[in-house]
Amino acid sequence: IPIHIYNHEPSGIGANWNYCVKQAKGTYIKFLFQDDVLESNCISTMMEMALTNNTIGLVYCKRQILYTALTDKIKNFVAYYGNVHTYWDGLKVSQGVLSGKVYLKDKELLNSPKNKIGEPTAVLLKKECFTKIGYFSEVLQQALDSDYWYRLMKYYDIGFIDKTLIKFRLHNKQASSINKLRVIPDKELVYYNYYQNLFWQLHIKNQFKLLKLYHPLFKWLVKQKQQFNAK
Protein backbone atom coordinates (compact mmCIF):
# COMPACT_ATOMS: atom_id res chain seq x y z
CA ILE A 1 0.00 0.00 0.00
CA PRO A 2 1.60 3.32 -1.01
CA ILE A 3 1.91 5.76 1.89
CA HIS A 4 1.90 9.52 1.33
CA ILE A 5 2.65 12.09 4.03
CA TYR A 6 1.33 15.63 3.57
CA ASN A 7 2.33 18.66 5.62
CA HIS A 8 0.07 21.67 6.01
CA GLU A 9 -0.68 24.41 8.48
CA PRO A 10 -3.30 23.28 11.05
CA SER A 11 -6.43 25.40 10.83
CA GLY A 12 -9.04 23.65 12.96
CA ILE A 13 -10.39 20.11 13.18
CA GLY A 14 -12.86 20.38 10.30
CA ALA A 15 -10.35 22.04 7.98
CA ASN A 16 -7.77 19.37 8.78
CA TRP A 17 -10.19 16.50 8.13
CA ASN A 18 -11.31 18.11 4.86
CA TYR A 19 -7.71 18.60 3.77
CA CYS A 20 -7.08 14.88 4.29
CA VAL A 21 -10.18 13.92 2.31
CA LYS A 22 -9.17 16.16 -0.59
CA GLN A 23 -5.77 14.46 -0.83
CA ALA A 24 -7.30 10.97 -0.93
CA LYS A 25 -7.52 9.31 -4.34
CA GLY A 26 -9.50 6.21 -3.39
CA THR A 27 -13.19 5.40 -3.64
CA TYR A 28 -13.51 5.07 0.14
CA ILE A 29 -12.18 7.08 3.09
CA LYS A 30 -10.98 5.45 6.31
CA PHE A 31 -9.83 7.73 9.12
CA LEU A 32 -7.32 6.64 11.73
CA PHE A 33 -6.27 9.21 14.32
CA GLN A 34 -2.82 9.04 15.86
CA ASP A 35 -3.96 7.69 19.23
CA ASP A 36 -6.53 5.15 18.01
CA VAL A 37 -6.14 1.55 16.84
CA LEU A 38 -7.61 -0.49 13.98
CA GLU A 39 -8.00 -4.24 14.30
CA SER A 40 -6.19 -6.12 11.53
CA ASN A 41 -9.49 -7.06 9.84
CA CYS A 42 -11.19 -3.67 10.29
CA ILE A 43 -10.86 -2.32 6.76
CA SER A 44 -11.51 -5.63 5.00
CA THR A 45 -14.64 -6.26 7.09
CA MET A 46 -15.98 -2.75 6.53
CA MET A 47 -15.22 -2.89 2.80
CA GLU A 48 -16.98 -6.25 2.49
CA MET A 49 -20.19 -4.64 3.74
CA ALA A 50 -19.70 -1.37 1.83
CA LEU A 51 -19.43 -3.23 -1.47
CA THR A 52 -22.69 -5.14 -1.02
CA ASN A 53 -24.73 -2.17 -2.29
CA ASN A 54 -23.95 1.10 -4.08
CA THR A 55 -26.48 2.90 -1.88
CA ILE A 56 -24.31 2.49 1.24
CA GLY A 57 -22.49 5.72 2.07
CA LEU A 58 -21.30 4.94 5.58
CA VAL A 59 -20.29 1.78 7.44
CA TYR A 60 -19.61 1.84 11.17
CA CYS A 61 -18.78 -0.63 13.92
CA LYS A 62 -18.63 -1.02 17.67
CA ARG A 63 -15.53 0.31 19.40
CA GLN A 64 -13.51 -0.38 22.51
CA ILE A 65 -12.52 2.59 24.66
CA LEU A 66 -8.88 2.65 25.78
CA TYR A 67 -7.67 4.54 28.85
CA THR A 68 -4.60 4.64 31.07
CA ALA A 69 -6.33 4.86 34.47
CA LEU A 70 -9.92 3.94 35.34
CA THR A 71 -10.97 7.05 37.24
CA ASP A 72 -14.61 7.56 38.24
CA LYS A 73 -14.97 10.07 35.39
CA ILE A 74 -13.68 7.62 32.79
CA LYS A 75 -15.67 4.76 34.30
CA ASN A 76 -18.87 6.78 33.94
CA PHE A 77 -17.93 7.78 30.38
CA VAL A 78 -17.30 4.18 29.33
CA ALA A 79 -20.54 3.01 30.95
CA TYR A 80 -22.59 5.66 29.15
CA TYR A 81 -20.82 6.02 25.80
CA GLY A 82 -19.51 2.49 25.37
CA ASN A 83 -22.35 1.36 23.09
CA VAL A 84 -23.74 4.51 21.48
CA HIS A 85 -25.59 2.50 18.82
CA THR A 86 -28.08 1.28 21.46
CA TYR A 87 -29.54 4.72 22.27
CA TRP A 88 -32.28 4.76 19.66
CA ASP A 89 -35.97 4.37 20.47
CA GLY A 90 -37.87 2.49 17.78
CA LEU A 91 -34.69 1.43 16.02
CA LYS A 92 -32.80 -1.68 17.09
CA VAL A 93 -29.45 -1.53 15.33
CA SER A 94 -28.08 -4.96 14.41
CA GLN A 95 -25.65 -6.38 11.88
CA GLY A 96 -26.71 -5.21 8.44
CA VAL A 97 -27.85 -2.23 6.39
CA LEU A 98 -30.63 0.28 6.99
CA SER A 99 -31.80 3.36 5.16
CA GLY A 100 -30.30 6.51 6.64
CA LYS A 101 -33.80 7.98 6.70
CA VAL A 102 -34.83 5.32 9.22
CA TYR A 103 -32.16 6.64 11.58
CA LEU A 104 -33.24 10.24 11.05
CA LYS A 105 -36.88 9.40 11.76
CA ASP A 106 -36.12 8.00 15.22
CA LYS A 107 -37.37 10.27 18.00
CA GLU A 108 -34.17 9.85 20.04
CA LEU A 109 -32.02 11.45 17.34
CA LEU A 110 -31.62 14.78 19.13
CA ASN A 111 -31.26 13.30 22.60
CA SER A 112 -28.04 12.32 24.36
CA PRO A 113 -25.71 10.89 23.30
CA LYS A 114 -25.73 13.24 20.33
CA ASN A 115 -23.37 11.03 18.34
CA LYS A 116 -24.96 7.60 18.08
CA ILE A 117 -22.61 6.41 15.35
CA GLY A 118 -19.21 6.99 16.89
CA GLU A 119 -15.95 8.76 16.22
CA PRO A 120 -14.43 8.95 12.69
CA THR A 121 -12.08 6.05 13.45
CA ALA A 122 -15.19 3.82 13.76
CA VAL A 123 -16.48 4.87 10.34
CA LEU A 124 -15.79 4.05 6.68
CA LEU A 125 -17.08 6.63 4.19
CA LYS A 126 -17.72 6.50 0.47
CA LYS A 127 -15.78 9.39 -1.01
CA GLU A 128 -18.62 10.38 -3.34
CA CYS A 129 -20.52 11.51 -0.23
CA PHE A 130 -18.29 14.58 -0.10
CA THR A 131 -19.30 15.50 -3.64
CA LYS A 132 -22.96 14.89 -2.84
CA ILE A 133 -23.33 16.67 0.51
CA GLY A 134 -20.14 18.68 0.95
CA TYR A 135 -17.41 18.44 3.56
CA PHE A 136 -17.17 18.52 7.34
CA SER A 137 -18.22 21.78 8.94
CA GLU A 138 -15.27 24.08 9.61
CA VAL A 139 -17.33 26.11 12.06
CA LEU A 140 -18.26 23.35 14.48
CA GLN A 141 -15.66 22.44 17.08
CA GLN A 142 -17.07 19.29 18.66
CA ALA A 143 -20.11 17.93 16.83
CA LEU A 144 -18.75 18.02 13.27
CA ASP A 145 -18.60 14.21 13.03
CA SER A 146 -22.18 13.47 14.12
CA ASP A 147 -23.38 16.47 12.09
CA TYR A 148 -21.83 14.88 9.02
CA TRP A 149 -23.17 11.38 9.74
CA TYR A 150 -26.73 12.74 10.01
CA ARG A 151 -26.43 14.94 6.93
CA LEU A 152 -25.28 11.87 5.00
CA MET A 153 -28.26 9.80 6.19
CA LYS A 154 -30.64 11.89 4.11
CA TYR A 155 -29.17 10.40 0.92
CA TYR A 156 -27.49 7.08 1.74
CA ASP A 157 -27.97 3.74 3.44
CA ILE A 158 -25.97 2.96 6.57
CA GLY A 159 -24.17 -0.30 7.32
CA PHE A 160 -23.51 -1.50 10.87
CA ILE A 161 -21.01 -4.20 11.82
CA ASP A 162 -21.77 -5.80 15.16
CA LYS A 163 -18.09 -6.33 15.99
CA THR A 164 -15.46 -4.29 17.81
CA LEU A 165 -13.09 -3.37 15.00
CA ILE A 166 -11.46 -0.24 16.42
CA LYS A 167 -10.10 1.07 19.70
CA PHE A 168 -10.77 4.69 20.61
CA ARG A 169 -8.32 6.18 23.10
CA LEU A 170 -9.69 8.44 25.82
CA HIS A 171 -7.44 11.04 27.46
CA ASN A 172 -7.59 14.57 28.84
CA LYS A 173 -5.76 16.20 25.91
CA GLN A 174 -8.39 15.28 23.32
CA ALA A 175 -10.27 18.10 21.65
CA SER A 176 -13.52 16.71 23.08
CA SER A 177 -12.15 16.88 26.62
CA ILE A 178 -10.79 20.39 26.12
CA ASN A 179 -14.04 21.63 24.58
CA LYS A 180 -16.01 20.52 27.66
CA LEU A 181 -14.06 23.10 29.66
CA ARG A 182 -15.19 26.02 27.51
CA VAL A 183 -18.39 27.30 25.96
CA ILE A 184 -18.81 26.35 22.29
CA PRO A 185 -21.83 27.10 20.06
CA ASP A 186 -22.08 23.65 18.50
CA LYS A 187 -25.52 22.61 19.78
CA GLU A 188 -27.29 25.70 18.46
CA LEU A 189 -25.44 25.58 15.13
CA VAL A 190 -26.15 21.88 14.61
CA TYR A 191 -29.81 22.18 15.53
CA TYR A 192 -30.25 25.09 13.13
CA ASN A 193 -28.59 23.04 10.40
CA TYR A 194 -31.05 20.21 11.07
CA TYR A 195 -33.92 22.69 10.99
CA GLN A 196 -32.82 23.99 7.58
CA ASN A 197 -31.75 20.76 5.90
CA LEU A 198 -33.23 17.72 7.65
CA PHE A 199 -36.54 18.96 9.04
CA TRP A 200 -38.86 16.80 6.90
CA GLN A 201 -36.85 13.65 7.59
CA LEU A 202 -37.18 13.96 11.38
CA HIS A 203 -39.65 12.49 13.87
CA ILE A 204 -42.56 14.84 14.60
CA LYS A 205 -41.34 15.24 18.18
CA ASN A 206 -38.01 16.56 16.92
CA GLN A 207 -39.69 18.71 14.29
CA PHE A 208 -41.73 20.38 17.01
CA LYS A 209 -38.61 20.89 19.12
CA LEU A 210 -36.86 22.67 16.26
CA LEU A 211 -39.93 24.73 15.41
CA LYS A 212 -39.99 26.08 18.96
CA LEU A 213 -36.35 27.07 18.62
CA TYR A 214 -36.33 28.63 15.15
CA HIS A 215 -39.75 29.23 13.60
CA PRO A 216 -40.87 32.85 14.29
CA LEU A 217 -44.48 31.94 15.14
CA PHE A 218 -43.56 29.05 17.42
CA LYS A 219 -40.86 31.13 19.11
CA TRP A 220 -43.48 33.83 19.78
CA LEU A 221 -45.92 31.29 21.23
CA VAL A 222 -43.21 29.87 23.51
CA LYS A 223 -42.38 33.39 24.71
CA GLN A 224 -46.05 34.15 25.40
CA LYS A 225 -46.41 30.94 27.38
CA GLN A 226 -43.31 31.75 29.43
CA GLN A 227 -44.60 35.23 30.20
CA PHE A 228 -48.01 33.84 31.19
CA ASN A 229 -46.42 31.26 33.52
CA ALA A 230 -44.28 33.96 35.11
CA LYS A 231 -47.31 35.98 36.18
PDB file of C-alpha atoms in Angstrom:
ATOM      1  CA  ILE A   1       0.000   0.000   0.000  1.00  0.00           C
ATOM      2  CA  PRO A   2       1.595   3.320  -1.007  1.00  0.00           C
ATOM      3  CA  ILE A   3       1.911   5.759   1.894  1.00  0.00           C
ATOM      4  CA  HIS A   4       1.897   9.522   1.334  1.00  0.00           C
ATOM      5  CA  ILE A   5       2.646  12.094   4.035  1.00  0.00           C
ATOM      6  CA  TYR A   6       1.334  15.628   3.571  1.00  0.00           C
ATOM      7  CA  ASN A   7       2.329  18.661   5.622  1.00  0.00           C
ATOM      8  CA  HIS A   8       0.071  21.668   6.008  1.00  0.00           C
ATOM      9  CA  GLU A   9      -0.683  24.406   8.485  1.00  0.00           C
ATOM     10  CA  PRO A  10      -3.303  23.285  11.049  1.00  0.00           C
ATOM     11  CA  SER A  11      -6.434  25.397  10.828  1.00  0.00           C
ATOM     12  CA  GLY A  12      -9.040  23.648  12.957  1.00  0.00           C
ATOM     13  CA  ILE A  13     -10.395  20.114  13.179  1.00  0.00           C
ATOM     14  CA  GLY A  14     -12.862  20.380  10.299  1.00  0.00           C
ATOM     15  CA  ALA A  15     -10.353  22.035   7.977  1.00  0.00           C
ATOM     16  CA  ASN A  16      -7.771  19.366   8.784  1.00  0.00           C
ATOM     17  CA  TRP A  17     -10.187  16.497   8.134  1.00  0.00           C
ATOM     18  CA  ASN A  18     -11.314  18.108   4.864  1.00  0.00           C
ATOM     19  CA  TYR A  19      -7.708  18.601   3.772  1.00  0.00           C
ATOM     20  CA  CYS A  20      -7.081  14.878   4.287  1.00  0.00           C
ATOM     21  CA  VAL A  21     -10.176  13.918   2.315  1.00  0.00           C
ATOM     22  CA  LYS A  22      -9.172  16.157  -0.587  1.00  0.00           C
ATOM     23  CA  GLN A  23      -5.772  14.458  -0.833  1.00  0.00           C
ATOM     24  CA  ALA A  24      -7.301  10.971  -0.933  1.00  0.00           C
ATOM     25  CA  LYS A  25      -7.522   9.307  -4.339  1.00  0.00           C
ATOM     26  CA  GLY A  26      -9.496   6.207  -3.386  1.00  0.00           C
ATOM     27  CA  THR A  27     -13.189   5.400  -3.643  1.00  0.00           C
ATOM     28  CA  TYR A  28     -13.510   5.069   0.141  1.00  0.00           C
ATOM     29  CA  ILE A  29     -12.176   7.083   3.088  1.00  0.00           C
ATOM     30  CA  LYS A  30     -10.982   5.452   6.313  1.00  0.00           C
ATOM     31  CA  PHE A  31      -9.830   7.725   9.120  1.00  0.00           C
ATOM     32  CA  LEU A  32      -7.315   6.636  11.733  1.00  0.00           C
ATOM     33  CA  PHE A  33      -6.269   9.207  14.324  1.00  0.00           C
ATOM     34  CA  GLN A  34      -2.818   9.039  15.856  1.00  0.00           C
ATOM     35  CA  ASP A  35      -3.959   7.689  19.232  1.00  0.00           C
ATOM     36  CA  ASP A  36      -6.533   5.155  18.011  1.00  0.00           C
ATOM     37  CA  VAL A  37      -6.144   1.546  16.837  1.00  0.00           C
ATOM     38  CA  LEU A  38      -7.614  -0.490  13.984  1.00  0.00           C
ATOM     39  CA  GLU A  39      -8.000  -4.240  14.302  1.00  0.00           C
ATOM     40  CA  SER A  40      -6.192  -6.121  11.530  1.00  0.00           C
ATOM     41  CA  ASN A  41      -9.494  -7.060   9.844  1.00  0.00           C
ATOM     42  CA  CYS A  42     -11.190  -3.667  10.292  1.00  0.00           C
ATOM     43  CA  ILE A  43     -10.857  -2.321   6.764  1.00  0.00           C
ATOM     44  CA  SER A  44     -11.506  -5.630   5.000  1.00  0.00           C
ATOM     45  CA  THR A  45     -14.639  -6.258   7.091  1.00  0.00           C
ATOM     46  CA  MET A  46     -15.979  -2.746   6.525  1.00  0.00           C
ATOM     47  CA  MET A  47     -15.224  -2.894   2.800  1.00  0.00           C
ATOM     48  CA  GLU A  48     -16.981  -6.248   2.488  1.00  0.00           C
ATOM     49  CA  MET A  49     -20.189  -4.641   3.739  1.00  0.00           C
ATOM     50  CA  ALA A  50     -19.698  -1.372   1.831  1.00  0.00           C
ATOM     51  CA  LEU A  51     -19.431  -3.234  -1.471  1.00  0.00           C
ATOM     52  CA  THR A  52     -22.692  -5.139  -1.017  1.00  0.00           C
ATOM     53  CA  ASN A  53     -24.727  -2.174  -2.285  1.00  0.00           C
ATOM     54  CA  ASN A  54     -23.954   1.099  -4.080  1.00  0.00           C
ATOM     55  CA  THR A  55     -26.479   2.898  -1.878  1.00  0.00           C
ATOM     56  CA  ILE A  56     -24.306   2.494   1.240  1.00  0.00           C
ATOM     57  CA  GLY A  57     -22.485   5.721   2.067  1.00  0.00           C
ATOM     58  CA  LEU A  58     -21.295   4.937   5.575  1.00  0.00           C
ATOM     59  CA  VAL A  59     -20.285   1.781   7.436  1.00  0.00           C
ATOM     60  CA  TYR A  60     -19.612   1.838  11.173  1.00  0.00           C
ATOM     61  CA  CYS A  61     -18.781  -0.632  13.916  1.00  0.00           C
ATOM     62  CA  LYS A  62     -18.633  -1.016  17.666  1.00  0.00           C
ATOM     63  CA  ARG A  63     -15.535   0.307  19.396  1.00  0.00           C
ATOM     64  CA  GLN A  64     -13.508  -0.379  22.507  1.00  0.00           C
ATOM     65  CA  ILE A  65     -12.518   2.591  24.663  1.00  0.00           C
ATOM     66  CA  LEU A  66      -8.879   2.655  25.782  1.00  0.00           C
ATOM     67  CA  TYR A  67      -7.668   4.542  28.847  1.00  0.00           C
ATOM     68  CA  THR A  68      -4.598   4.641  31.073  1.00  0.00           C
ATOM     69  CA  ALA A  69      -6.334   4.861  34.470  1.00  0.00           C
ATOM     70  CA  LEU A  70      -9.922   3.943  35.344  1.00  0.00           C
ATOM     71  CA  THR A  71     -10.969   7.053  37.242  1.00  0.00           C
ATOM     72  CA  ASP A  72     -14.609   7.561  38.236  1.00  0.00           C
ATOM     73  CA  LYS A  73     -14.967  10.073  35.394  1.00  0.00           C
ATOM     74  CA  ILE A  74     -13.679   7.619  32.794  1.00  0.00           C
ATOM     75  CA  LYS A  75     -15.666   4.757  34.303  1.00  0.00           C
ATOM     76  CA  ASN A  76     -18.869   6.780  33.936  1.00  0.00           C
ATOM     77  CA  PHE A  77     -17.926   7.780  30.384  1.00  0.00           C
ATOM     78  CA  VAL A  78     -17.305   4.175  29.333  1.00  0.00           C
ATOM     79  CA  ALA A  79     -20.544   3.013  30.952  1.00  0.00           C
ATOM     80  CA  TYR A  80     -22.591   5.655  29.146  1.00  0.00           C
ATOM     81  CA  TYR A  81     -20.823   6.019  25.798  1.00  0.00           C
ATOM     82  CA  GLY A  82     -19.507   2.492  25.368  1.00  0.00           C
ATOM     83  CA  ASN A  83     -22.351   1.359  23.087  1.00  0.00           C
ATOM     84  CA  VAL A  84     -23.743   4.507  21.484  1.00  0.00           C
ATOM     85  CA  HIS A  85     -25.592   2.500  18.824  1.00  0.00           C
ATOM     86  CA  THR A  86     -28.083   1.279  21.459  1.00  0.00           C
ATOM     87  CA  TYR A  87     -29.541   4.716  22.271  1.00  0.00           C
ATOM     88  CA  TRP A  88     -32.284   4.764  19.657  1.00  0.00           C
ATOM     89  CA  ASP A  89     -35.973   4.369  20.475  1.00  0.00           C
ATOM     90  CA  GLY A  90     -37.868   2.490  17.781  1.00  0.00           C
ATOM     91  CA  LEU A  91     -34.694   1.430  16.019  1.00  0.00           C
ATOM     92  CA  LYS A  92     -32.804  -1.678  17.087  1.00  0.00           C
ATOM     93  CA  VAL A  93     -29.446  -1.529  15.335  1.00  0.00           C
ATOM     94  CA  SER A  94     -28.079  -4.957  14.410  1.00  0.00           C
ATOM     95  CA  GLN A  95     -25.646  -6.376  11.881  1.00  0.00           C
ATOM     96  CA  GLY A  96     -26.711  -5.207   8.445  1.00  0.00           C
ATOM     97  CA  VAL A  97     -27.854  -2.229   6.391  1.00  0.00           C
ATOM     98  CA  LEU A  98     -30.632   0.284   6.994  1.00  0.00           C
ATOM     99  CA  SER A  99     -31.803   3.364   5.158  1.00  0.00           C
ATOM    100  CA  GLY A 100     -30.301   6.513   6.636  1.00  0.00           C
ATOM    101  CA  LYS A 101     -33.804   7.983   6.700  1.00  0.00           C
ATOM    102  CA  VAL A 102     -34.825   5.315   9.221  1.00  0.00           C
ATOM    103  CA  TYR A 103     -32.156   6.638  11.578  1.00  0.00           C
ATOM    104  CA  LEU A 104     -33.238  10.242  11.050  1.00  0.00           C
ATOM    105  CA  LYS A 105     -36.883   9.396  11.762  1.00  0.00           C
ATOM    106  CA  ASP A 106     -36.125   7.999  15.218  1.00  0.00           C
ATOM    107  CA  LYS A 107     -37.374  10.266  18.005  1.00  0.00           C
ATOM    108  CA  GLU A 108     -34.167   9.852  20.044  1.00  0.00           C
ATOM    109  CA  LEU A 109     -32.022  11.450  17.336  1.00  0.00           C
ATOM    110  CA  LEU A 110     -31.621  14.785  19.133  1.00  0.00           C
ATOM    111  CA  ASN A 111     -31.261  13.301  22.603  1.00  0.00           C
ATOM    112  CA  SER A 112     -28.043  12.318  24.364  1.00  0.00           C
ATOM    113  CA  PRO A 113     -25.709  10.892  23.298  1.00  0.00           C
ATOM    114  CA  LYS A 114     -25.735  13.236  20.329  1.00  0.00           C
ATOM    115  CA  ASN A 115     -23.368  11.029  18.343  1.00  0.00           C
ATOM    116  CA  LYS A 116     -24.964   7.600  18.084  1.00  0.00           C
ATOM    117  CA  ILE A 117     -22.609   6.414  15.346  1.00  0.00           C
ATOM    118  CA  GLY A 118     -19.205   6.989  16.894  1.00  0.00           C
ATOM    119  CA  GLU A 119     -15.952   8.757  16.222  1.00  0.00           C
ATOM    120  CA  PRO A 120     -14.429   8.947  12.688  1.00  0.00           C
ATOM    121  CA  THR A 121     -12.083   6.046  13.454  1.00  0.00           C
ATOM    122  CA  ALA A 122     -15.195   3.822  13.764  1.00  0.00           C
ATOM    123  CA  VAL A 123     -16.484   4.872  10.338  1.00  0.00           C
ATOM    124  CA  LEU A 124     -15.792   4.052   6.683  1.00  0.00           C
ATOM    125  CA  LEU A 125     -17.077   6.632   4.185  1.00  0.00           C
ATOM    126  CA  LYS A 126     -17.722   6.498   0.474  1.00  0.00           C
ATOM    127  CA  LYS A 127     -15.782   9.393  -1.012  1.00  0.00           C
ATOM    128  CA  GLU A 128     -18.624  10.376  -3.342  1.00  0.00           C
ATOM    129  CA  CYS A 129     -20.522  11.512  -0.233  1.00  0.00           C
ATOM    130  CA  PHE A 130     -18.285  14.580  -0.100  1.00  0.00           C
ATOM    131  CA  THR A 131     -19.298  15.500  -3.642  1.00  0.00           C
ATOM    132  CA  LYS A 132     -22.957  14.889  -2.845  1.00  0.00           C
ATOM    133  CA  ILE A 133     -23.329  16.674   0.508  1.00  0.00           C
ATOM    134  CA  GLY A 134     -20.138  18.680   0.953  1.00  0.00           C
ATOM    135  CA  TYR A 135     -17.413  18.443   3.560  1.00  0.00           C
ATOM    136  CA  PHE A 136     -17.168  18.519   7.343  1.00  0.00           C
ATOM    137  CA  SER A 137     -18.217  21.780   8.936  1.00  0.00           C
ATOM    138  CA  GLU A 138     -15.267  24.079   9.606  1.00  0.00           C
ATOM    139  CA  VAL A 139     -17.329  26.113  12.063  1.00  0.00           C
ATOM    140  CA  LEU A 140     -18.262  23.349  14.485  1.00  0.00           C
ATOM    141  CA  GLN A 141     -15.659  22.442  17.077  1.00  0.00           C
ATOM    142  CA  GLN A 142     -17.075  19.287  18.660  1.00  0.00           C
ATOM    143  CA  ALA A 143     -20.111  17.932  16.826  1.00  0.00           C
ATOM    144  CA  LEU A 144     -18.752  18.016  13.274  1.00  0.00           C
ATOM    145  CA  ASP A 145     -18.596  14.211  13.028  1.00  0.00           C
ATOM    146  CA  SER A 146     -22.181  13.472  14.116  1.00  0.00           C
ATOM    147  CA  ASP A 147     -23.382  16.468  12.088  1.00  0.00           C
ATOM    148  CA  TYR A 148     -21.830  14.877   9.018  1.00  0.00           C
ATOM    149  CA  TRP A 149     -23.174  11.381   9.743  1.00  0.00           C
ATOM    150  CA  TYR A 150     -26.729  12.742  10.010  1.00  0.00           C
ATOM    151  CA  ARG A 151     -26.430  14.940   6.930  1.00  0.00           C
ATOM    152  CA  LEU A 152     -25.282  11.873   4.997  1.00  0.00           C
ATOM    153  CA  MET A 153     -28.257   9.803   6.190  1.00  0.00           C
ATOM    154  CA  LYS A 154     -30.637  11.892   4.106  1.00  0.00           C
ATOM    155  CA  TYR A 155     -29.173  10.397   0.917  1.00  0.00           C
ATOM    156  CA  TYR A 156     -27.491   7.081   1.743  1.00  0.00           C
ATOM    157  CA  ASP A 157     -27.970   3.735   3.435  1.00  0.00           C
ATOM    158  CA  ILE A 158     -25.968   2.959   6.567  1.00  0.00           C
ATOM    159  CA  GLY A 159     -24.166  -0.299   7.318  1.00  0.00           C
ATOM    160  CA  PHE A 160     -23.510  -1.496  10.873  1.00  0.00           C
ATOM    161  CA  ILE A 161     -21.008  -4.200  11.821  1.00  0.00           C
ATOM    162  CA  ASP A 162     -21.767  -5.796  15.160  1.00  0.00           C
ATOM    163  CA  LYS A 163     -18.093  -6.328  15.992  1.00  0.00           C
ATOM    164  CA  THR A 164     -15.465  -4.287  17.807  1.00  0.00           C
ATOM    165  CA  LEU A 165     -13.092  -3.373  14.999  1.00  0.00           C
ATOM    166  CA  ILE A 166     -11.456  -0.243  16.421  1.00  0.00           C
ATOM    167  CA  LYS A 167     -10.097   1.068  19.704  1.00  0.00           C
ATOM    168  CA  PHE A 168     -10.766   4.693  20.611  1.00  0.00           C
ATOM    169  CA  ARG A 169      -8.322   6.183  23.096  1.00  0.00           C
ATOM    170  CA  LEU A 170      -9.691   8.445  25.821  1.00  0.00           C
ATOM    171  CA  HIS A 171      -7.444  11.038  27.457  1.00  0.00           C
ATOM    172  CA  ASN A 172      -7.594  14.571  28.844  1.00  0.00           C
ATOM    173  CA  LYS A 173      -5.765  16.204  25.906  1.00  0.00           C
ATOM    174  CA  GLN A 174      -8.392  15.282  23.321  1.00  0.00           C
ATOM    175  CA  ALA A 175     -10.271  18.100  21.651  1.00  0.00           C
ATOM    176  CA  SER A 176     -13.522  16.706  23.076  1.00  0.00           C
ATOM    177  CA  SER A 177     -12.153  16.881  26.619  1.00  0.00           C
ATOM    178  CA  ILE A 178     -10.792  20.391  26.115  1.00  0.00           C
ATOM    179  CA  ASN A 179     -14.043  21.626  24.585  1.00  0.00           C
ATOM    180  CA  LYS A 180     -16.008  20.524  27.662  1.00  0.00           C
ATOM    181  CA  LEU A 181     -14.060  23.101  29.658  1.00  0.00           C
ATOM    182  CA  ARG A 182     -15.192  26.017  27.510  1.00  0.00           C
ATOM    183  CA  VAL A 183     -18.391  27.299  25.957  1.00  0.00           C
ATOM    184  CA  ILE A 184     -18.812  26.350  22.291  1.00  0.00           C
ATOM    185  CA  PRO A 185     -21.831  27.101  20.062  1.00  0.00           C
ATOM    186  CA  ASP A 186     -22.085  23.650  18.496  1.00  0.00           C
ATOM    187  CA  LYS A 187     -25.517  22.613  19.778  1.00  0.00           C
ATOM    188  CA  GLU A 188     -27.287  25.698  18.460  1.00  0.00           C
ATOM    189  CA  LEU A 189     -25.443  25.583  15.135  1.00  0.00           C
ATOM    190  CA  VAL A 190     -26.151  21.880  14.611  1.00  0.00           C
ATOM    191  CA  TYR A 191     -29.806  22.176  15.529  1.00  0.00           C
ATOM    192  CA  TYR A 192     -30.251  25.088  13.133  1.00  0.00           C
ATOM    193  CA  ASN A 193     -28.586  23.043  10.400  1.00  0.00           C
ATOM    194  CA  TYR A 194     -31.047  20.207  11.074  1.00  0.00           C
ATOM    195  CA  TYR A 195     -33.922  22.689  10.987  1.00  0.00           C
ATOM    196  CA  GLN A 196     -32.822  23.992   7.582  1.00  0.00           C
ATOM    197  CA  ASN A 197     -31.751  20.762   5.904  1.00  0.00           C
ATOM    198  CA  LEU A 198     -33.232  17.716   7.654  1.00  0.00           C
ATOM    199  CA  PHE A 199     -36.540  18.960   9.040  1.00  0.00           C
ATOM    200  CA  TRP A 200     -38.857  16.804   6.900  1.00  0.00           C
ATOM    201  CA  GLN A 201     -36.851  13.646   7.589  1.00  0.00           C
ATOM    202  CA  LEU A 202     -37.177  13.957  11.383  1.00  0.00           C
ATOM    203  CA  HIS A 203     -39.648  12.491  13.867  1.00  0.00           C
ATOM    204  CA  ILE A 204     -42.560  14.840  14.603  1.00  0.00           C
ATOM    205  CA  LYS A 205     -41.342  15.235  18.177  1.00  0.00           C
ATOM    206  CA  ASN A 206     -38.011  16.562  16.923  1.00  0.00           C
ATOM    207  CA  GLN A 207     -39.692  18.707  14.289  1.00  0.00           C
ATOM    208  CA  PHE A 208     -41.730  20.381  17.013  1.00  0.00           C
ATOM    209  CA  LYS A 209     -38.607  20.887  19.123  1.00  0.00           C
ATOM    210  CA  LEU A 210     -36.860  22.673  16.263  1.00  0.00           C
ATOM    211  CA  LEU A 211     -39.935  24.730  15.413  1.00  0.00           C
ATOM    212  CA  LYS A 212     -39.990  26.084  18.964  1.00  0.00           C
ATOM    213  CA  LEU A 213     -36.351  27.071  18.621  1.00  0.00           C
ATOM    214  CA  TYR A 214     -36.326  28.631  15.146  1.00  0.00           C
ATOM    215  CA  HIS A 215     -39.749  29.234  13.597  1.00  0.00           C
ATOM    216  CA  PRO A 216     -40.865  32.847  14.293  1.00  0.00           C
ATOM    217  CA  LEU A 217     -44.476  31.941  15.137  1.00  0.00           C
ATOM    218  CA  PHE A 218     -43.559  29.048  17.420  1.00  0.00           C
ATOM    219  CA  LYS A 219     -40.856  31.128  19.112  1.00  0.00           C
ATOM    220  CA  TRP A 220     -43.478  33.829  19.781  1.00  0.00           C
ATOM    221  CA  LEU A 221     -45.924  31.289  21.230  1.00  0.00           C
ATOM    222  CA  VAL A 222     -43.214  29.871  23.510  1.00  0.00           C
ATOM    223  CA  LYS A 223     -42.379  33.385  24.706  1.00  0.00           C
ATOM    224  CA  GLN A 224     -46.050  34.149  25.395  1.00  0.00           C
ATOM    225  CA  LYS A 225     -46.407  30.937  27.384  1.00  0.00           C
ATOM    226  CA  GLN A 226     -43.306  31.745  29.431  1.00  0.00           C
ATOM    227  CA  GLN A 227     -44.602  35.227  30.201  1.00  0.00           C
ATOM    228  CA  PHE A 228     -48.010  33.840  31.189  1.00  0.00           C
ATOM    229  CA  ASN A 229     -46.416  31.264  33.524  1.00  0.00           C
ATOM    230  CA  ALA A 230     -44.278  33.962  35.109  1.00  0.00           C
ATOM    231  CA  LYS A 231     -47.310  35.980  36.177  1.00  0.00           C
TER     232      LYS A 231
END
